[in-house]
CSV table of C-alpha atoms in Angstrom, one decimal:
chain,number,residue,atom,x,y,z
A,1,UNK,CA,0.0,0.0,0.0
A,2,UNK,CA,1.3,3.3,-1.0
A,3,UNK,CA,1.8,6.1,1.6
A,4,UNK,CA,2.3,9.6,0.3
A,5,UNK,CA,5.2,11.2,1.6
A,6,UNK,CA,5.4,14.2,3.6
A,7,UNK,CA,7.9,16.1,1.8
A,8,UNK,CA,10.2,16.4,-1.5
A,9,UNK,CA,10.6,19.0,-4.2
A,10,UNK,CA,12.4,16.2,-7.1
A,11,UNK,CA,9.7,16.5,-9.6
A,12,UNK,CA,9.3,15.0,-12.9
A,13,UNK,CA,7.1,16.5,-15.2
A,14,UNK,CA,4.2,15.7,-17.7
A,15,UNK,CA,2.6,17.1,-20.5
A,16,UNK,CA,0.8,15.5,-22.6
A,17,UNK,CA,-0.9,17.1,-26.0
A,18,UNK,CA,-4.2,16.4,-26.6
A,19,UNK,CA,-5.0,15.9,-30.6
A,20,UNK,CA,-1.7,17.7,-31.3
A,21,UNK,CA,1.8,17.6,-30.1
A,22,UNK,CA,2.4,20.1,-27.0
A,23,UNK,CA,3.8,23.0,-28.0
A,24,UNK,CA,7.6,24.6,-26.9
A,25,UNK,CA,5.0,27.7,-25.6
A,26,UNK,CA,3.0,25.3,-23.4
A,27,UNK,CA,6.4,23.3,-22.2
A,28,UNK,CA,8.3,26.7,-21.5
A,29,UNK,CA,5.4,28.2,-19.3
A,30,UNK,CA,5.0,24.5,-17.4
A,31,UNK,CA,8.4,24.5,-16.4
A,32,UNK,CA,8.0,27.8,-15.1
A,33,UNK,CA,5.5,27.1,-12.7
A,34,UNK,CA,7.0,24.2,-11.6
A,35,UNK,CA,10.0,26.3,-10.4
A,36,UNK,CA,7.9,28.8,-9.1
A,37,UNK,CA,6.4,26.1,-6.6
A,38,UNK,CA,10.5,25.4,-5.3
A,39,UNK,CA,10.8,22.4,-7.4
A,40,UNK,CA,13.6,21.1,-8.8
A,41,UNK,CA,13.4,19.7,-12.1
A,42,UNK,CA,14.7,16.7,-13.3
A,43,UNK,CA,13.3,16.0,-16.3
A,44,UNK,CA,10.2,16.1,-19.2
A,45,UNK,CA,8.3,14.0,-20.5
A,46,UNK,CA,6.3,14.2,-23.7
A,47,UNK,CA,3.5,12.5,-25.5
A,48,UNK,CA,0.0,13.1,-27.7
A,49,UNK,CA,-3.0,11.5,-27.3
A,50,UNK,CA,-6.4,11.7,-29.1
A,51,UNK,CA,-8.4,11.7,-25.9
A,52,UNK,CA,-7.2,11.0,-22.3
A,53,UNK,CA,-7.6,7.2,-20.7
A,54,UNK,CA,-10.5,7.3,-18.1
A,55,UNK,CA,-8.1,5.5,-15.7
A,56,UNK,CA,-4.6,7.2,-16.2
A,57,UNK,CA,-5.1,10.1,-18.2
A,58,UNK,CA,-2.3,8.1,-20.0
A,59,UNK,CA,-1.9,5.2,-21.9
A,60,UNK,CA,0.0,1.9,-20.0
A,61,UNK,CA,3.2,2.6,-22.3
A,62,UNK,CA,3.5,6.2,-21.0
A,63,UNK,CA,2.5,5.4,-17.4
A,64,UNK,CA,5.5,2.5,-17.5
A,65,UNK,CA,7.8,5.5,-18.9
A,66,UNK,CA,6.9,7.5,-16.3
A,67,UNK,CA,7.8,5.0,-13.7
A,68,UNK,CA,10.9,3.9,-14.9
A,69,UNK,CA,11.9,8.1,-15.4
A,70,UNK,CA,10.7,8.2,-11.4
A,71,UNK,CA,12.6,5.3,-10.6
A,72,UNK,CA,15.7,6.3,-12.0
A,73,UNK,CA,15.8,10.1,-11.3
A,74,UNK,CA,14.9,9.4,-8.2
A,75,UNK,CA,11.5,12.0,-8.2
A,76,UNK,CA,9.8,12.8,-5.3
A,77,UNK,CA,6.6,13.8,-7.2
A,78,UNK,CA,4.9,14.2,-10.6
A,79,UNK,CA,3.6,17.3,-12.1
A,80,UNK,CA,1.6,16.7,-14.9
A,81,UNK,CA,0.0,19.9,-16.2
A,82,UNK,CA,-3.2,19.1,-17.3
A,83,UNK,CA,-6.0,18.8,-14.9
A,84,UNK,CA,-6.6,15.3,-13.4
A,85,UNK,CA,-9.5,13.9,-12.2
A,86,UNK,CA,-9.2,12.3,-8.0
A,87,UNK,CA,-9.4,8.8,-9.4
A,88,UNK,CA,-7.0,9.3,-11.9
A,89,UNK,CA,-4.7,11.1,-9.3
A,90,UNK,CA,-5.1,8.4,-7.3
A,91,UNK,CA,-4.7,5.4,-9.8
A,92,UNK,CA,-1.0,7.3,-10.9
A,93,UNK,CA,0.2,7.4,-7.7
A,94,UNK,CA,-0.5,3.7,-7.1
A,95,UNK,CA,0.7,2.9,-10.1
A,96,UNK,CA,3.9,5.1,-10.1
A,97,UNK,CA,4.4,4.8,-6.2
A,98,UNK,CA,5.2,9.1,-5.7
A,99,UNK,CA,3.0,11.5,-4.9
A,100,UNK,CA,1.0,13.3,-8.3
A,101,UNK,CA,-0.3,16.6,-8.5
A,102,UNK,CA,-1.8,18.3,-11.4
A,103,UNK,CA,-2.4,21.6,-12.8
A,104,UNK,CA,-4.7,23.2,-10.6
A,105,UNK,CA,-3.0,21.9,-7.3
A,106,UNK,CA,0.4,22.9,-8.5
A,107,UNK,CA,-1.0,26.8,-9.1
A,108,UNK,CA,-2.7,26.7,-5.7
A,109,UNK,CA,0.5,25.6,-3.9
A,110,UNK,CA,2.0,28.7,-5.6
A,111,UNK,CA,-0.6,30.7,-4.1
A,112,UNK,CA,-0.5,29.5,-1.2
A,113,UNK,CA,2.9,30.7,-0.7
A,114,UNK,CA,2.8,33.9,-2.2
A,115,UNK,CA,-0.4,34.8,-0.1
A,116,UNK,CA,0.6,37.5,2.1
A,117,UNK,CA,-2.6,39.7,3.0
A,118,UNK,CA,-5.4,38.4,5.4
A,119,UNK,CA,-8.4,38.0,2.4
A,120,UNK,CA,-5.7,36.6,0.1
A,121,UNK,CA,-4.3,33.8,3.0
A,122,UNK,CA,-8.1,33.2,3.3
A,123,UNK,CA,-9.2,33.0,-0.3
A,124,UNK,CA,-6.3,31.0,-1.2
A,125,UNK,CA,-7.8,28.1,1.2
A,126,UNK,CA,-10.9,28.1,0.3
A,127,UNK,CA,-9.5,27.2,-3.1
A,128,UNK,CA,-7.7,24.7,-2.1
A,129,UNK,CA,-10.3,22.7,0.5
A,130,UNK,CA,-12.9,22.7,-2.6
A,131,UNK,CA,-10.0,21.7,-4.5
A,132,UNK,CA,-9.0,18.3,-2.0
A,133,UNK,CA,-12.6,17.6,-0.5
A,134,UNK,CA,-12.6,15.3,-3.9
A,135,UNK,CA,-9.9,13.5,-3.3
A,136,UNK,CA,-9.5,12.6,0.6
A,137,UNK,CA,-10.3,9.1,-0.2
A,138,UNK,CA,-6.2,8.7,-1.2
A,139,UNK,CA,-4.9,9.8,2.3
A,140,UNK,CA,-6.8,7.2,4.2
A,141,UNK,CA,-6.4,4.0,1.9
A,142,UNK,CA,-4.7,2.2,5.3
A,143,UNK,CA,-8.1,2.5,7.4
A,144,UNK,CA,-10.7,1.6,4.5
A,145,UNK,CA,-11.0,-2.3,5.9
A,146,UNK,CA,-14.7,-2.5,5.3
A,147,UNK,CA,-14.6,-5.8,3.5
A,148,UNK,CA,-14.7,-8.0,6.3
A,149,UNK,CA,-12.6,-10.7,7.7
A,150,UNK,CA,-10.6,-10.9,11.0
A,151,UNK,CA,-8.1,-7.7,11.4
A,152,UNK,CA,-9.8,-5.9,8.2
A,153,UNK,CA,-12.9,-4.3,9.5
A,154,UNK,CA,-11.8,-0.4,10.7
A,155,UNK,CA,-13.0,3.1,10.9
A,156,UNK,CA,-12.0,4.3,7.8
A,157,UNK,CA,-15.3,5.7,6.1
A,158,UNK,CA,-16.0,6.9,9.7
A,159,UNK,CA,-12.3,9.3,9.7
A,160,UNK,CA,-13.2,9.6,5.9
A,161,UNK,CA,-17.1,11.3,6.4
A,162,UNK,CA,-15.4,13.3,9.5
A,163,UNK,CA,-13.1,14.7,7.5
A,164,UNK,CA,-15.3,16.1,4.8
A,165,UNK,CA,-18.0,17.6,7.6
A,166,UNK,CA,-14.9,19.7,8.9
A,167,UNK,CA,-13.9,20.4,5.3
A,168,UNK,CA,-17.4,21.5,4.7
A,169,UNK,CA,-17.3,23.1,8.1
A,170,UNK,CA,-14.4,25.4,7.1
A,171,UNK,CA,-15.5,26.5,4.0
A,172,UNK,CA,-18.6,27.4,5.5
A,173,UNK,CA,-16.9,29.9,7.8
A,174,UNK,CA,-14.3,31.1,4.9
A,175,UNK,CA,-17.2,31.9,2.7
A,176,UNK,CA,-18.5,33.6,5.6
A,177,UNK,CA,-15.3,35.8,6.6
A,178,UNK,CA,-14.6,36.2,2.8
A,179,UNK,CA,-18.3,38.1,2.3
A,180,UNK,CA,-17.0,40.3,5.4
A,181,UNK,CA,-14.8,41.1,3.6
A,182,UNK,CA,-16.5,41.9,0.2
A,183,UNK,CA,-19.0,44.2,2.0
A,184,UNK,CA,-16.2,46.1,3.0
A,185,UNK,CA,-14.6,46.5,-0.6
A,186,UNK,CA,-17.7,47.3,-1.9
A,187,UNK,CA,-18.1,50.2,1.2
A,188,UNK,CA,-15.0,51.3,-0.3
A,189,UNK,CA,-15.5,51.3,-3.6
A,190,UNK,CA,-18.6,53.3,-3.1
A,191,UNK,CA,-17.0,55.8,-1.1
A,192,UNK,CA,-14.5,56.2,-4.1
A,193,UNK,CA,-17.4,56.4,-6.4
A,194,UNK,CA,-18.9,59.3,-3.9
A,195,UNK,CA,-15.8,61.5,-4.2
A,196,UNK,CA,-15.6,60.6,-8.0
A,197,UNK,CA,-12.1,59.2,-7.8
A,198,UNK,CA,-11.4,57.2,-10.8
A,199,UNK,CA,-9.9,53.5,-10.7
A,200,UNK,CA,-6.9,52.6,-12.9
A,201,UNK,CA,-6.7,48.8,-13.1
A,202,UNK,CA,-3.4,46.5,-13.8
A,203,UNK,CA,-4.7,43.6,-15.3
A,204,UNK,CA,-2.8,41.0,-18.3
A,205,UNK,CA,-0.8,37.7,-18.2
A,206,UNK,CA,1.6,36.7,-15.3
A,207,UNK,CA,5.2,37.9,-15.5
A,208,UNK,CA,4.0,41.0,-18.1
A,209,UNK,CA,5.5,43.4,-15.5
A,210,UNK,CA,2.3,44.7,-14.2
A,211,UNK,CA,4.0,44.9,-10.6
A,212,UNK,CA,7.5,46.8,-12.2
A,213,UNK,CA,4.6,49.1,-13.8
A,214,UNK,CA,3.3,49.8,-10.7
A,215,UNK,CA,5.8,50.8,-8.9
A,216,UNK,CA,6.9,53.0,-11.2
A,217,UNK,CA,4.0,54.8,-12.2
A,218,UNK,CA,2.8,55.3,-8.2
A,219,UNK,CA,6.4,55.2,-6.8
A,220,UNK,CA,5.5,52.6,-4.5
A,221,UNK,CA,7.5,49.5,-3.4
A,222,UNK,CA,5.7,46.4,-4.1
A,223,UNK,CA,7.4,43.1,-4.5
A,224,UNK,CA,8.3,42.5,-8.3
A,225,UNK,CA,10.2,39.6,-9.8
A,226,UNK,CA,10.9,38.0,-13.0
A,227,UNK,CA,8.6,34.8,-11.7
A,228,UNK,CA,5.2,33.7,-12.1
A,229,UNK,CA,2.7,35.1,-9.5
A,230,UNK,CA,5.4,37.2,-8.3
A,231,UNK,CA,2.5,39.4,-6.4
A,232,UNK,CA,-0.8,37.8,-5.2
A,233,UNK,CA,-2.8,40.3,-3.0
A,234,UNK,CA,-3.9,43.5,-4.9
A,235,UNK,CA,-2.7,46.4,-3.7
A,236,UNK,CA,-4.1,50.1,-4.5
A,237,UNK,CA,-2.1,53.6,-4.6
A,238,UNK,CA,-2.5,56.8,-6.0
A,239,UNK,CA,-1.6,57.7,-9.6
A,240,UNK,CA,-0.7,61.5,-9.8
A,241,UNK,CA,-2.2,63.0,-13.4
A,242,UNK,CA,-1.5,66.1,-15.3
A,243,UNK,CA,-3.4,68.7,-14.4
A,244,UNK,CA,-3.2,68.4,-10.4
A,245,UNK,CA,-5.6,66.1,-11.0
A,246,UNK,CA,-5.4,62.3,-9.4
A,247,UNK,CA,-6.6,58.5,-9.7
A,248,UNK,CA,-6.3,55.3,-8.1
A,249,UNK,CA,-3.8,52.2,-9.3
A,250,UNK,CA,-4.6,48.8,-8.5
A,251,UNK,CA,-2.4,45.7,-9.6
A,252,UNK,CA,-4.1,42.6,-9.7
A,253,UNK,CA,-3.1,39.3,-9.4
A,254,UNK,CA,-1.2,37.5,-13.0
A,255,UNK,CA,-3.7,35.4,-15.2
A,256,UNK,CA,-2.6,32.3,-16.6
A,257,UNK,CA,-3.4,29.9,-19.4
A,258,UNK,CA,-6.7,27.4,-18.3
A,259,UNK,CA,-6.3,29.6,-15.0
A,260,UNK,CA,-8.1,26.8,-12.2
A,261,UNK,CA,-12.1,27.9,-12.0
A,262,UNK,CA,-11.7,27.2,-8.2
A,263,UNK,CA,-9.4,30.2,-8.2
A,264,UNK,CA,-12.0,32.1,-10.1
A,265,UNK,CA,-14.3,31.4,-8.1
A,266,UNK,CA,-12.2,31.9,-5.0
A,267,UNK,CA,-11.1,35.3,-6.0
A,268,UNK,CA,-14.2,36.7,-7.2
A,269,UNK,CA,-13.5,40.2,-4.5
A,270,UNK,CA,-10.3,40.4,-5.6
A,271,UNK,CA,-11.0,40.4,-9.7
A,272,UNK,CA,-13.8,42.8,-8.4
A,273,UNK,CA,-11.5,45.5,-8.4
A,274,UNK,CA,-11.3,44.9,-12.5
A,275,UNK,CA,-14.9,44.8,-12.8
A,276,UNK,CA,-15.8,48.0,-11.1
A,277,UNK,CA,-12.2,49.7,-12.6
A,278,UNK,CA,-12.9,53.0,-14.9
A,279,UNK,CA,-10.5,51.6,-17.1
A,280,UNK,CA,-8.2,48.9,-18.0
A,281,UNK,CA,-4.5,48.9,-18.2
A,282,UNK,CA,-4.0,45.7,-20.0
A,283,UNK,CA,0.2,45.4,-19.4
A,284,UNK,CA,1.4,43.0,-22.5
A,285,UNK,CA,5.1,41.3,-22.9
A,286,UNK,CA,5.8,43.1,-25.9
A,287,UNK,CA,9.1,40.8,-26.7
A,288,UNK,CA,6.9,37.7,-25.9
A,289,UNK,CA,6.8,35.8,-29.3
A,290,UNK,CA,3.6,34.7,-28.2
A,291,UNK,CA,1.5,37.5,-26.7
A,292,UNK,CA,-1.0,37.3,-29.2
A,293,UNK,CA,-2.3,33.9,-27.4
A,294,UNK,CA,-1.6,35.6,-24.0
A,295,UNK,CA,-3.8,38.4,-25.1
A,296,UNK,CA,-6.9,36.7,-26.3
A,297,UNK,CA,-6.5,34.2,-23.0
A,298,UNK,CA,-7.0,37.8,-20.4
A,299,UNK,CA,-9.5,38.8,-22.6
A,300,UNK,CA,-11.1,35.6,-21.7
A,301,UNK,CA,-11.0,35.6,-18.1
A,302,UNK,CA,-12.0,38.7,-17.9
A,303,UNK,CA,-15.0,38.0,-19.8
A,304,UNK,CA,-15.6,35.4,-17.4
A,305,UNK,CA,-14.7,37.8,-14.5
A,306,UNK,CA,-17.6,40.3,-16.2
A,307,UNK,CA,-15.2,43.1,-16.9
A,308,UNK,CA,-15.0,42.2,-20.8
A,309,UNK,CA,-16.6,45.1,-22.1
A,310,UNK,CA,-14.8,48.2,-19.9
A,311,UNK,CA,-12.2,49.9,-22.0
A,312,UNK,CA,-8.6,49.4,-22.0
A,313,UNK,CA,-5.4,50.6,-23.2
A,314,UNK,CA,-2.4,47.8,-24.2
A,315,UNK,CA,0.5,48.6,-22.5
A,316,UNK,CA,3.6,46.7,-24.2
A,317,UNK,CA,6.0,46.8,-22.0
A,318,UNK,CA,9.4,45.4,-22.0
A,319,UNK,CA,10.2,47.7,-25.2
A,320,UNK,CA,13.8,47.8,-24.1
A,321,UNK,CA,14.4,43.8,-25.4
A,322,UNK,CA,13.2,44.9,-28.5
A,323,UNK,CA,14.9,48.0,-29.5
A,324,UNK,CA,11.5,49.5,-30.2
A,325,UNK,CA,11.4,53.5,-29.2
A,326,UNK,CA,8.4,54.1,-27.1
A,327,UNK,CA,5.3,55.6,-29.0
A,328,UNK,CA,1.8,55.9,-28.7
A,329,UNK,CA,-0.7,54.4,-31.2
A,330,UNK,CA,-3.8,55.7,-31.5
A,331,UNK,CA,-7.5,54.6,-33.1
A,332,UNK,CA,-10.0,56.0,-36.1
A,333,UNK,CA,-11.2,58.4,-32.9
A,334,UNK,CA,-7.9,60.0,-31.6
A,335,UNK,CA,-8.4,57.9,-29.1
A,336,UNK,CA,-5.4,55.6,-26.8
A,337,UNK,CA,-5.0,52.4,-27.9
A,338,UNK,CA,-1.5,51.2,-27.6
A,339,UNK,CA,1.4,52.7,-25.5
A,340,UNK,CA,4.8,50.7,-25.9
A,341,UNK,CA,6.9,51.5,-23.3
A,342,UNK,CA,9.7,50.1,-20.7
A,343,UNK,CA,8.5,49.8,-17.0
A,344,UNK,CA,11.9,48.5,-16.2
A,345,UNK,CA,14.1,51.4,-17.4
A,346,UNK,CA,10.8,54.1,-17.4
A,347,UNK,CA,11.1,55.2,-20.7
A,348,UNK,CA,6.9,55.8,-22.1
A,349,UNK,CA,5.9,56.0,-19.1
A,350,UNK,CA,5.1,59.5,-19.2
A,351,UNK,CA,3.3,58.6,-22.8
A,352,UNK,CA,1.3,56.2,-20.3
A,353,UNK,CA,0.4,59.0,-17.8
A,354,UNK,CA,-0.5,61.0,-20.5
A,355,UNK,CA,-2.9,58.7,-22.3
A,356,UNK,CA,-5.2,57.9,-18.6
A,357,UNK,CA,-5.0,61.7,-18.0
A,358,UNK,CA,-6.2,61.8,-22.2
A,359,UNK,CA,-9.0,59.0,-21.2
A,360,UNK,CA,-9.9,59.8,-17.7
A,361,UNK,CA,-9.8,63.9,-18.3
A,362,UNK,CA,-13.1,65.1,-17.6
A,363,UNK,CA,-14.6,68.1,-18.7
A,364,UNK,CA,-13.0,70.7,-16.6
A,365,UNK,CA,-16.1,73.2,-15.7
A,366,UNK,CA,-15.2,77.0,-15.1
A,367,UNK,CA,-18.5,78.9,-14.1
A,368,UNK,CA,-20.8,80.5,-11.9
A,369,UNK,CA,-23.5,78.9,-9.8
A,370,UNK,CA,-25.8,80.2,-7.1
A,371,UNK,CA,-26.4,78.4,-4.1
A,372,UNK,CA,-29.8,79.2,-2.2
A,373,UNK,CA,-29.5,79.7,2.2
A,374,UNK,CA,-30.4,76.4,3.1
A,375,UNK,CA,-27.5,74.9,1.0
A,376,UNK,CA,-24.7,75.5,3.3
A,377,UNK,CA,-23.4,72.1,3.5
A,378,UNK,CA,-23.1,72.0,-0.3
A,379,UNK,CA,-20.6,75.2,0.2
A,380,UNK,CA,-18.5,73.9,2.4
A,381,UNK,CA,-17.6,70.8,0.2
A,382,UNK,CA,-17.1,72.9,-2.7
A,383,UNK,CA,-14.7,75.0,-0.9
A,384,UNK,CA,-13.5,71.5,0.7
A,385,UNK,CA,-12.9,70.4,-2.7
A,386,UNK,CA,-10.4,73.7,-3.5
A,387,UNK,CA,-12.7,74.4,-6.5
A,388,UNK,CA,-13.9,77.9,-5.6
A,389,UNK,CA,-12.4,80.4,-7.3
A,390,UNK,CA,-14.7,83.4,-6.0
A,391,UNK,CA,-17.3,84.0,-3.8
A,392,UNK,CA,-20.3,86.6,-3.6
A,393,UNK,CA,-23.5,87.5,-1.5
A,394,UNK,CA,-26.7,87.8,-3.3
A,395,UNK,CA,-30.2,89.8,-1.9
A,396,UNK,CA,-31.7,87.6,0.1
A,397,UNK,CA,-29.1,84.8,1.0
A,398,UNK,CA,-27.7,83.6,-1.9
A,399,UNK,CA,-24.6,82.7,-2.8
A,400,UNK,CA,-22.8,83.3,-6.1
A,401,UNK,CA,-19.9,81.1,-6.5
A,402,UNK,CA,-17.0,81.1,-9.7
A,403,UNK,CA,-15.7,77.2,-9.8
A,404,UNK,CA,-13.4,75.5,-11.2
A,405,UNK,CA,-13.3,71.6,-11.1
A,406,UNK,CA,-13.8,68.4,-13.2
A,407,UNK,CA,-17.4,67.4,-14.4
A,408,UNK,CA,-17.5,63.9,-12.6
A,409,UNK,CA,-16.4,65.4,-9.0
A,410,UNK,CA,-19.1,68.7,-9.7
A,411,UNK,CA,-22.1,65.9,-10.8
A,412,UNK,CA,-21.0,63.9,-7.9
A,413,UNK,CA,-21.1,66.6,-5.7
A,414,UNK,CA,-24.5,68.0,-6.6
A,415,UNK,CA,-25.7,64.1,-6.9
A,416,UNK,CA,-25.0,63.7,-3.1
A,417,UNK,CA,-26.6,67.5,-1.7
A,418,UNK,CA,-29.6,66.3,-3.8
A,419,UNK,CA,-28.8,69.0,-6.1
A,420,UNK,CA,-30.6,68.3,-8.9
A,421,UNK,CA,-29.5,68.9,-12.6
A,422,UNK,CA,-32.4,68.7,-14.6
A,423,UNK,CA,-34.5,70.8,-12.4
A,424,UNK,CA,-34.0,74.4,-13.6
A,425,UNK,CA,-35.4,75.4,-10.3
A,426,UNK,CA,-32.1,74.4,-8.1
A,427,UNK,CA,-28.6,75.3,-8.1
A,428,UNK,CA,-26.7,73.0,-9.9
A,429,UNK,CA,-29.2,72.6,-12.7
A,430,UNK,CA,-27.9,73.1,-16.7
A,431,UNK,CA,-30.1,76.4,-16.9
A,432,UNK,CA,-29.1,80.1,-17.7
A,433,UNK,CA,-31.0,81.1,-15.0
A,434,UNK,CA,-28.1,79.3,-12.6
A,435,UNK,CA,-25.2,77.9,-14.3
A,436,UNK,CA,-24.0,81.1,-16.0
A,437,UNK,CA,-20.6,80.0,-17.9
A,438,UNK,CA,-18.6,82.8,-17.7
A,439,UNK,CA,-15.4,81.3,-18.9
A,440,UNK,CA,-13.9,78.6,-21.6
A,441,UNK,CA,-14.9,75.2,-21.5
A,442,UNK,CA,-12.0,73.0,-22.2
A,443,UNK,CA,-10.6,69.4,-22.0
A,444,UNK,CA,-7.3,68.2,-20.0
A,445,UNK,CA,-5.3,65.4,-21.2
């Protein structure tokens, strides 16, 4: 009887091509994650099949190749990066006598170890408990004695049953502590809706540079490496725009080609912060031979994600391996489309700054309003928001005040005093009678 090991990082890897030979692309970006997870390599091992065998994924000639590679490499495990089902998981391991672990538990090791922030530590479990409750039935194959006979009847269903009610326990309580923890995002998110702060958002394939880009554009410090999943948690800082004007920067966490649905699902708050950004920074490996595969697979998940349709700008970084000069391309509209740049070195950057500030630049408002007496409160926040330029008494209370400030923060700001701006008979309404322009309207960008 087989007994899976505690430890060892020796692996041996798999990939198999289904209907056509695996590609160097697919074989490349395997390895990778496998030395992401701290594994050391020793070897790879090829093959195509038209469909995968029910009980081994592989054929009995590949499964015997695979035992004699593990037998004389010496491999602790095998990685095979495709995505197993627990009784084929558990039929290799009998078979090959080593522990096996596919696709989708070798990214959620990885995440499990780059997890840093509470929500992240917890999401990252939840992912993986859904991910083993299907397959406890391998670590108790010692106490399964329910076929009678003297010495063979045991508890093991018993330890087996107990083990998935605290399973189910657990994610019971995670789900509950993660939708704490949603609430509070989407308390926060509101509140930046509110002030009309615009979100920036990092999204595009693991190891683009998205984390380099960040730090760059916000001057912040967060952990960058040439690695898969380098960062996990998303963080959020301030993005300084021409203008005086300001945003918010999030980088999210690296998609990945057939990225696990449990981590989808498991992730949902943090891929939040693409659904509900203003716009999308999709960051692309511009000397990746392959990015035009890595960009159709993020435009997948963030279909599945629902943030398909928000605008984006493609950021090719890494310009600098290329000996491209950094440039801007632009659509039929005048409109952003492309920015090549180097985050690594910072030159574009500023063509990148320039482009959100082009995008996000609202329609910066110079005019008079009037408020009546009884909206004082709705004074004070426009002198909070340093966009009063003048100010002047009117017979019998009013108040005649020259502004200056972006469209989105003055409709916000009349949106939450209940100032309405179709009625002509309040303040902030588009009527002559109030809003007297008595300057230039113009556009910042």
């Amino acid at each position: 009887m087989f007994e899976r090991p505690r430890s060892g990082e020796r692996a041996l890897l798999v990939r198999i091509g289904l209907g056509r030979p695996p590609s160097k692309d697919e074989l490349s970006e395997f390895e990778a994650l496998a030395r992401s997870a701290g594994a050391t390599v020793l070897g790879l091992i090829t093959g195509t099949r038209r469909t995968p065998d029910p009980r081994l994924f592989v054929g009995s000639g590949k499964a015997e190749e695979i035992r004699e590679q593990v037998r004389s490499l010496g491999a602790d495990l095998v990685l095979f990066d495709h995505a197993l089902s627990p009784s084929q998981e558990r039929n290799l391991e009998a078979f090959l006598q080593c522990r096996v672990l596919d696709r989708t538990g070798l990214i959620l090791d990885i995440f499990a170890q780059r997890a840093r922030s509470f929500e992240g530590k917890l999401q990252v479990e939840l992912a993986q408990l859904k991910h083993i409750s299907t397959r406890l039935v391998r670590g108790w194959t010692h106490l399964e004695r329910q076929k009678g006979g003297i010495g063979l009847r045991g508890p093991g269903e018993t330890q087996l049953e107990t083990d998935r009610r605290l399973i189910g326990n657990r994610i019971k309580t995670l789900n509950a502590r993660l939708d704490k923890v949603v609430r509070q995002r989407e308390t926060t998110r509101r509140e930046r809706k509110r002030a009309a702060v615009p979100t920036v958002t990092l999204v595009g394939y693991t190891n683009a540079g998205k984390s380099t880009l960040f730090n760059r554009l916000t001057g912040s410090q967060a952990y960058a490496a040439d690695q898969l999943f380098a960062t996990l948690d998303p963080t959020v800082r301030r993005l300084d725009l021409p203008d005086a004007r300001h945003a918010l920067l999030a980088d999210t966490v690296g998609f990945v080609r057939d990225l696990p649905h449990e981590l989808v699902a498991a992730f949902r708050s943090t891929l939040q912060e693409a659904r509900e950004a203003t716009l999308l920074l999709h960051v692309i490996d511009a000397a990746d031979p392959n990015r035009s595969e890595r960009i159709a697979q993020v435009n997948e998940v963030l279909r599945d994600v629902g943030a398909g349709d928000l605008p984006q700008i493609e950021v090719y970084n890494k310009v600098d391996l290329l000996n491209e000069v950094p440039h801007v391309e632009r659509g039929e509209d005048g409109g952003v489309r492309r920015v090549w740049l180097s985050a690594q070195t910072g030159a574009g950057t500023d063509l990148l700054i320039a482009a959100i500030g082009q995008f996000l630049g609202p329609e910066l408002i110079h005019r008079h309003i009037v408020l009546k007496p009884e909206d004082g409160r709705a004074r004070a926040k426009f002198f909070a928001a340093g966009a009063v330029l003048s100010e002047k008494m009117l017979p019998g209370g009013a108040i005649d005040l020259e502004v200056s400030m972006p469209r989105r923060a003055f409709e916000a700001l009349c949106r939450s005093e209940q100032l309405d701006l179709e009625e002509p008979d309040k303040t902030c309404a588009h009527s002559d009678a109030f809003l007297q322009s008595r300057g230039s309207t113009s556009w910042v960008g």
